[in-house]
Short mmCIF file of C-alpha atoms in Angstrom, two decimals:
data_model
loop_
_atom_site.label_atom_id
_atom_site.label_comp_id
_atom_site.label_asym_id
_atom_site.label_seq_id
_atom_site.Cartn_x
_atom_site.Cartn_y
_atom_site.Cartn_z
CA ASP A 1 7.72 -3.77 4.28
CA ALA A 2 5.17 -1.04 3.67
CA ILE A 3 2.01 0.05 5.49
CA VAL A 4 -1.45 0.48 4.02
CA THR A 5 -2.45 4.14 4.41
CA GLY A 6 -5.56 4.24 2.27
CA PHE A 7 -7.41 2.75 -0.66
CA GLU A 8 -9.35 3.52 -3.81
CA TYR A 9 -12.52 1.77 -4.85
CA GLY A 10 -12.59 -0.12 -8.13
CA LYS A 11 -13.65 1.64 -11.32
CA ILE A 12 -17.34 2.39 -11.78
CA GLY A 13 -18.95 -0.37 -13.79
CA SER A 14 -16.22 -2.90 -12.96
CA LYS A 15 -16.73 -5.95 -10.77
CA TYR A 16 -14.75 -4.11 -8.07
CA GLU A 17 -16.90 -0.96 -8.14
CA HIS A 18 -17.93 -1.37 -4.49
CA LEU A 19 -14.75 -3.08 -3.35
CA ILE A 20 -11.16 -1.97 -2.94
CA GLY A 21 -9.55 -1.57 -6.34
CA ALA A 22 -6.13 -0.48 -5.07
CA LEU A 23 -4.39 -0.08 -1.75
CA LEU A 24 -2.36 3.07 -1.10
CA VAL A 25 0.88 1.93 0.47
CA SER A 26 3.55 3.97 2.25
CA VAL A 27 6.99 3.69 3.82
CA LYS A 28 8.70 5.87 6.40
CA ASP A 29 10.99 8.62 5.04
CA ALA A 30 14.35 8.50 6.85
CA ALA A 31 14.81 12.27 6.53
CA THR A 32 11.44 13.36 7.92
CA GLY A 33 10.11 10.35 9.83
CA ARG A 34 6.81 10.77 7.97
CA LEU A 35 4.92 8.21 5.94
CA VAL A 36 5.31 8.69 2.19
CA GLU A 37 3.03 6.97 -0.29
CA VAL A 38 5.12 4.99 -2.76
CA VAL A 39 2.59 2.89 -4.64
CA LYS A 40 -0.99 1.97 -5.46
CA VAL A 41 -1.28 -1.79 -5.69
CA PRO A 42 -4.12 -4.28 -6.20
CA PRO A 43 -4.89 -6.03 -2.90
CA GLY A 44 -4.88 -9.56 -4.32
CA PRO A 45 -7.60 -12.20 -4.59
CA ASP A 46 -11.29 -11.34 -4.32
CA ASP A 47 -11.65 -12.77 -0.79
CA ILE A 48 -8.93 -10.41 0.44
CA ARG A 49 -10.60 -7.47 -1.34
CA VAL A 50 -13.88 -8.21 0.41
CA ARG A 51 -12.28 -8.57 3.86
CA LEU A 52 -10.22 -5.40 3.47
CA THR A 53 -13.19 -3.42 2.16
CA ARG A 54 -15.24 -4.39 5.21
CA ARG A 55 -12.30 -3.61 7.51
CA LEU A 56 -11.31 -0.25 6.02
CA GLU A 57 -14.38 1.39 4.50
CA HIS A 58 -15.57 4.52 6.28
CA LYS A 59 -12.23 4.90 8.11
CA THR A 60 -10.05 8.00 8.07
CA TYR A 61 -6.37 8.05 7.12
CA ASP A 62 -5.33 7.90 10.79
CA GLU A 63 -7.72 5.02 11.50
CA ILE A 64 -6.39 3.06 8.50
CA VAL A 65 -2.77 3.62 9.60
CA ALA A 66 -3.73 2.48 13.12
CA GLU A 67 -4.84 -0.87 11.65
CA HIS A 68 -1.10 -1.63 11.03
CA ILE A 69 -1.68 -3.57 7.82
CA ILE A 70 1.85 -4.32 6.62
CA VAL A 71 2.51 -5.74 3.16
CA TRP A 72 5.65 -7.18 1.63
CA LEU A 73 6.04 -5.78 -1.85
CA GLN A 74 7.94 -6.75 -4.95
CA ALA A 75 8.59 -4.19 -7.67
CA GLN A 76 10.92 -3.69 -10.61
CA ASN A 77 12.57 -0.48 -9.39
CA TRP A 78 11.97 3.12 -8.31
CA THR A 79 10.67 5.84 -10.62
CA LYS A 80 12.06 9.38 -10.74
CA GLN A 81 9.08 10.38 -8.59
CA SER A 82 10.16 7.93 -5.82
CA ARG A 83 7.35 5.50 -6.59
CA LEU A 84 7.63 1.75 -7.04
CA ARG A 85 7.31 0.52 -10.62
CA HIS A 86 5.12 -2.54 -11.40
CA PRO A 87 4.40 -3.53 -7.78
CA ARG A 88 2.69 -6.58 -6.42
CA ILE A 89 1.95 -7.77 -2.92
CA LEU A 90 3.88 -10.87 -2.00
CA GLU A 91 2.40 -11.29 1.44
CA TYR A 92 0.47 -9.61 4.22
CA SER A 93 2.76 -9.55 7.25
CA ASN A 94 1.40 -10.63 10.62
CA ASP A 95 4.64 -10.26 12.56
CA ARG A 96 5.38 -6.55 11.98
CA ASP A 97 3.44 -3.41 12.71
CA ILE A 98 5.76 -0.71 11.35
CA PRO A 99 6.88 -0.07 7.79
CA SER A 100 10.44 0.01 6.50
CA THR A 101 12.36 3.27 6.64
CA ILE A 102 13.68 4.43 3.27
CA ASP A 103 16.43 6.96 2.66
CA PHE A 104 15.02 8.51 -0.50
CA SER A 105 18.28 10.41 -1.11
CA GLN A 106 19.98 7.06 -1.72
CA ILE A 107 17.54 5.87 -4.37
CA VAL A 108 19.24 5.75 -7.77
CA ARG A 109 17.03 7.54 -10.27
CA ARG A 110 17.27 7.10 -14.01
#
């Protein structure tokens, strides 16, 4: 489980130019207790993009974190930079409001 901590708009000239193009998603670092961004991931279908854009636009980092938008992610593995490789959102979680805690020292890096 990871928490949405920000977003990027879609590329200029694309159909997502004024909508969310990617969500910035973070987990809690076991060593520091801080949120660490681990991935940028497309939010899913267009209806979700529209709803999230309306919900999150004009909000600060702290306001976005306070929304407690938790996503369940699937990815191939971790990169050397402690980022998730080839992520996708499986589901938006309605029953959790905190992200998973990850011990980054235990991540096997290739």
